[in-house]
Structure formats: C-alpha cells, structure tokens
XYZ file of C-alpha atoms in Angstrom:
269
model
C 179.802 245.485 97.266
C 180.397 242.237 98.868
C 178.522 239.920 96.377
C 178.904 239.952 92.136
C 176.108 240.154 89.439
C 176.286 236.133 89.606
C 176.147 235.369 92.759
C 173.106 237.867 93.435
C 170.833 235.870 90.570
C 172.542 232.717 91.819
C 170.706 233.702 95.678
C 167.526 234.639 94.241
C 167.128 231.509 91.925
C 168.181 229.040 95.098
C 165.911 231.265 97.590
C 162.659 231.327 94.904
C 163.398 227.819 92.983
C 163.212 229.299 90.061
C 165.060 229.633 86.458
C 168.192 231.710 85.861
C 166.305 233.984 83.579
C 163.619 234.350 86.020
C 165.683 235.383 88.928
C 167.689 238.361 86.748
C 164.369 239.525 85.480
C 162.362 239.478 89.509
C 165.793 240.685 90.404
C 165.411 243.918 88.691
C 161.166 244.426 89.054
C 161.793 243.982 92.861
C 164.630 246.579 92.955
C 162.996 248.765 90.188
C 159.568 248.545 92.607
C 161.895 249.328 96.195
C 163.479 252.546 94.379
C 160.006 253.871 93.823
C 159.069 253.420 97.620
C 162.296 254.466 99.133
C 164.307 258.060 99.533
C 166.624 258.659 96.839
C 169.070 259.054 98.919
C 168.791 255.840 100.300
C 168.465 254.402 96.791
C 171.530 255.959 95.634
C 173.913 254.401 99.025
C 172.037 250.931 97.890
C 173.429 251.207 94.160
C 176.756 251.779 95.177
C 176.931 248.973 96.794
C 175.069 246.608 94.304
C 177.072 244.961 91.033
C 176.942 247.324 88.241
C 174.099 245.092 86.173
C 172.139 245.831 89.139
C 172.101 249.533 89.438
C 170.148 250.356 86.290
C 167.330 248.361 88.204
C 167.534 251.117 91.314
C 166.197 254.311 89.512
C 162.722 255.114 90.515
C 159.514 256.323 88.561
C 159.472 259.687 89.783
C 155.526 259.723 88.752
C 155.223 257.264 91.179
C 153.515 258.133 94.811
C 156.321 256.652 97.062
C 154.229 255.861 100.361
C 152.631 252.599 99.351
C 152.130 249.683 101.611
C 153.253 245.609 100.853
C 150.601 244.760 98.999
C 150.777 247.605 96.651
C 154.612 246.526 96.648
C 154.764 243.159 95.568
C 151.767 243.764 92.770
C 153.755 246.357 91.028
C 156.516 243.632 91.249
C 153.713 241.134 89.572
C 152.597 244.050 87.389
C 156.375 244.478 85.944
C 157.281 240.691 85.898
C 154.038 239.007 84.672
C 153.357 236.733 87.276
C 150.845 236.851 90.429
C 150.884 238.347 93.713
C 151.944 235.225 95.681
C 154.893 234.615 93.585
C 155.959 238.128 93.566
C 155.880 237.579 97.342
C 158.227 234.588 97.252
C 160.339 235.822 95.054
C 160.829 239.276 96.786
C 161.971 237.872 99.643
C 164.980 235.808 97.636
C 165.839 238.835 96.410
C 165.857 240.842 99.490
C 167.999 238.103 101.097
C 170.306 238.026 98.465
C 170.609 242.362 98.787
C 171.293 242.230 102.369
C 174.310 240.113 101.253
C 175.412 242.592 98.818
C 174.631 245.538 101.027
C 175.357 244.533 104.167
C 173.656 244.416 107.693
C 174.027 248.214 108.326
C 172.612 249.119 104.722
C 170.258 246.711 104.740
C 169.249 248.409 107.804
C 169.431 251.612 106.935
C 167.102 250.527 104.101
C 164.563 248.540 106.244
C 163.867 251.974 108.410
C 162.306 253.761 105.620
C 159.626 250.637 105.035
C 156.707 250.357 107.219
C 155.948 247.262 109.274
C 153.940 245.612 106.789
C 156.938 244.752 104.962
C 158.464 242.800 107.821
C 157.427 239.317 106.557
C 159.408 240.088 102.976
C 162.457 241.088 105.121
C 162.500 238.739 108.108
C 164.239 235.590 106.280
C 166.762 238.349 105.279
C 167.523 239.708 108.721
C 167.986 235.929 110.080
C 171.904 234.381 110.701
C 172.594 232.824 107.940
C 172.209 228.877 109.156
C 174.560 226.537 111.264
C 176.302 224.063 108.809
C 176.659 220.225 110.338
C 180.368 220.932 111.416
C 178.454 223.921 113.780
C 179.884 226.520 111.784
C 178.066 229.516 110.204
C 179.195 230.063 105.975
C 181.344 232.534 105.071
C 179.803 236.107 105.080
C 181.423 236.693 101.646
C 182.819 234.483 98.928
C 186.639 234.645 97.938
C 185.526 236.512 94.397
C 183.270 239.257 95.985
C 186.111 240.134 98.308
C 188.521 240.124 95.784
C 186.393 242.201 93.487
C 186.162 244.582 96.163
C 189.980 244.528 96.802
C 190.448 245.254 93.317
C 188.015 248.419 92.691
C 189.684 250.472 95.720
C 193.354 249.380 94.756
C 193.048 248.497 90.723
C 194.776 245.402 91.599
C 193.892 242.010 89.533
C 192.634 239.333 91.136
C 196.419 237.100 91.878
C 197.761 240.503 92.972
C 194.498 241.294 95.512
C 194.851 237.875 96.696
C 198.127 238.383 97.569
C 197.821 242.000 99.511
C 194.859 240.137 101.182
C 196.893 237.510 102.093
C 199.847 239.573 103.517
C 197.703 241.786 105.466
C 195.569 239.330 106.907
C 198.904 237.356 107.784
C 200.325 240.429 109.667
C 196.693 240.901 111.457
C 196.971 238.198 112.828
C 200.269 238.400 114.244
C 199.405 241.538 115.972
C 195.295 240.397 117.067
C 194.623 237.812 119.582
C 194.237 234.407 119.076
C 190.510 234.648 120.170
C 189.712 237.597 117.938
C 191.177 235.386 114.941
C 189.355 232.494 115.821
C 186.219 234.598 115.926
C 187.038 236.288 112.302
C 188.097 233.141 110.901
C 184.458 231.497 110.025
C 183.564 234.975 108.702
C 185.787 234.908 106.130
C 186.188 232.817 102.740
C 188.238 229.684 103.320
C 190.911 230.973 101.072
C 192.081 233.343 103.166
C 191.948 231.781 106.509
C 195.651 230.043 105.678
C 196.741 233.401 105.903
C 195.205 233.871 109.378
C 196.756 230.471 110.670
C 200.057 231.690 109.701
C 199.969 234.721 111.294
C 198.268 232.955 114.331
C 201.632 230.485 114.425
C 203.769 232.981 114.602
C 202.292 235.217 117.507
C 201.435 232.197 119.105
C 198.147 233.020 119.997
C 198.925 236.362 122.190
C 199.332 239.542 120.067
C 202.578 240.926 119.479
C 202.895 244.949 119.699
C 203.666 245.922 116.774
C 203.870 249.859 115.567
C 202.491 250.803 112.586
C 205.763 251.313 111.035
C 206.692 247.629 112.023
C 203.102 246.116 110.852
C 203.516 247.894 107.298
C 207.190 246.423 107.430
C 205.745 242.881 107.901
C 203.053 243.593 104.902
C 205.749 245.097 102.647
C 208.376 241.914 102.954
C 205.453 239.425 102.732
C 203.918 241.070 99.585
C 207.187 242.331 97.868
C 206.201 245.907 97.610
C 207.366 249.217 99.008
C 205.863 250.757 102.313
C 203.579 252.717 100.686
C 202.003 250.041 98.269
C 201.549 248.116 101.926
C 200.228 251.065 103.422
C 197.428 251.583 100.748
C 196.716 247.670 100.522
C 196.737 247.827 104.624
C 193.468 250.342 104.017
C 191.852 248.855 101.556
C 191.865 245.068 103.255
C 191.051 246.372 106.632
C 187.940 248.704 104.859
C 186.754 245.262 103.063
C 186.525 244.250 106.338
C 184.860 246.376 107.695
C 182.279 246.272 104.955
C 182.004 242.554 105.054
C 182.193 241.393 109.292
C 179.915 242.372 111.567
C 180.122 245.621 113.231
C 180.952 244.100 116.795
C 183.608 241.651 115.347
C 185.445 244.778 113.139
C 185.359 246.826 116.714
C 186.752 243.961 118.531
C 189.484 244.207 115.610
C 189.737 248.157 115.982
C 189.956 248.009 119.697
C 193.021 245.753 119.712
C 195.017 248.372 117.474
C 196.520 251.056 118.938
C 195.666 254.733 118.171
C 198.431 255.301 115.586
C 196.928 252.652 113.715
C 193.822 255.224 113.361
C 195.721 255.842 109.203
C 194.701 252.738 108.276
C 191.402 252.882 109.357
C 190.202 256.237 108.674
C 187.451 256.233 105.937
C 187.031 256.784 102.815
C-alpha cells in the first residue's frame, strides 16, 4: 500500500470537487461496483494493497453477472450512491486515479487487463504522469506517511524508528549507486528522505563505491544503531518499499547496479 485511508478520500474529493463525505461514500460504490466486474483473484491482490477502510468496499455480489460493459458500470455506481450517471462518471475516474496510487502502475495494470475497452475513458486520466510542477519536476510518487506506513507493517517499526531505517538505508544506497541513478530516484521519492540520499551522494562523490553486502549492512548497522541483522531485515524491507513505490525501470536500474550477492536483500516476499 503506498497511499493511507486519508489520502485516498483526500484524491477523490480534489479529482471530483466534491465533499469529504461524498468522496468516502463514491469511494466505496466504485470499488464495491469494480469487485463485481473483476476476477476474484484480481480483487483479492487489489485489497491487499488498499488501506484497511477500503477493503470491506472490494467484496463482490456474487449474484452479480460479472461481464458488464461502462455504462452498466458507472449506473450501478449511481444506483449504490444516489446520484446520476454523469456524476458517477466523474467521480469514478477520481477514484480510479487515486487506486492506481495506492496500487501501483503494475496492479493497476494488472487490473485494467481484465476491463474491456469501453472503460478506457474512466482509466486514461489514471494511466497519465502525474503533471510537471513549475520548478520542471514531477511530485513525489508517494508521500512520507504512506511510505512509512508501509515500512512499519513489514518491520513493526513506529513511525521515528521507520524513518530512521529509511534513512540509513537510503544513505548507504546511495553511497554504493551512481550519482545519476540517485538523481533519477530522488524526485520519486518524498522530500523527507532525499537528505538521506544527498548524504550518501557526498560521500561517494557521485561514482559508486563497491561495497559487499557485508560492508553495506555494516554502513546501515552504525548509521541506525542496531545489530547486523536488524540492518539486514530493514535493508529488505526499504529496498521492497521501493520497489513497490518507483517505477519498474528506475528499481531495475537500482537492481542492476548491485551485485549478485546482494540478490538477499532483494529476494521477495
């Protein structure tokens, strides 16, 4: 999950100009109407990745015929909400751009093969970069708390502690990535964290130094006070956040610079 209960309504209210209340209750009617129309397997990987007010909303109507077109779509989203077709419409789409943020771009695409093309105007705005700010740069993929909420459910750290194995690991990352791989990670990533980066950055002085597992854990354990194998389990769980949250080139580009004993801090799951 890369984006909290708050920040999803927050996304759909912004996207659909409408009231708090409103977005939690479209929210759930669009994601309510979507489990009915996708596999259940697919609607199961989608709730596991959605805040946990959310996944309530993902349990389909097992009466219901599941092959059913757009239109069919966004009236049972009118049908369960109490408004019309056109403003189940706008509002879908808010809410589909706010689940590819909680989802991801390879969920969200995963999801987006089981729906026929007729839903491609709902999902378009969705599948679109997020847009250029005036300083040219594109807005963090994921906000400080959503990363740090995901931090915390693989590690059971709090929030100051996953800030800090965040920190350290990013630090070390960066002393062992190039400077050109950090400065394409750094926009990517929430503000808070790119500090850490820069640090790391200074000391490798923009060419990566080649450092062996043993060594990078090292750096992670002096940097976050904890024993090697407290840095070794914070070293997976920040590098599979990452992966989660970047886009699949950038994490390869990542992968590709770390050499193959490195492959125990990457495996999944």
């Amino acid at each position: 999950m890369t984006l909290g209960y708050e920040e999803f309504v927050t996304t759909v209210k912004e996207g659909a100009h409408i009231s708090d209340q409103e977005a939690e209750r479209v929210s759930c009617a669009t994601l309510k109407t979507l489990a009915d129309r996708l596999s259940s397997g697919e609607t199961e990987d989608l709730a596991e990745r959605l805040p946990e007010q959310l996944r309530s909303c993902l349990v389909p109507d097992l009466d219901t015929a599941r092959r059913f077109h757009v239109d069919e779509f966004l009236h049972r989203i009118a049908a369960r909400t109490g408004i019309d077709d056109a403003s189940a419409e706008r509002d879908a789409r808010a809410v589909f751009v706010a689940l590819k943020q909680a989802v991801g771009p390879e969920e969200f695409a995963d999801m987006r093969s089981e729906l026929p093309a007729d839903f491609d105007p709902l999902l378009d705005q969705a599948a679109r970069p997020a847009p250029i700010r005036p300083d040219g740069l594109r807005p963090p993929l994921v906000t400080i708390d959503a990363l740090l909420d995901r931090l915390g459910q693989q590690t059971g750290l709090d929030r100051d502690r996953a800030l800090r194995a965040a920190e350290a690991v990013l630090e070390v990352l960066a002393i062992r990535i190039s400077g050109g791989q950090i400065e394409d990670i750094e926009p990517l990533l929430p503000p808070e964290l790119r500090p850490a980066l820069e640090r790391g950055r200074s000391v490798s002085g923009e060419r990566a130094v080649p450092l062996s597992v043993d060594a990078f854990l090292q750096e992670i354990a002096q940097r976050e006070d904890v024993d090697r194998g407290l840095a070794a389990e914070h070293a997976r769980a920040v590098l599979a956040v990452l992966r989660e949250v970047l886009p699949e080139p950038e994490f390869l580009d990542i992968k590709q610079q770390l050499p193959g004993e490195y492959s125990v801090l990457l495996k999944r799951g």
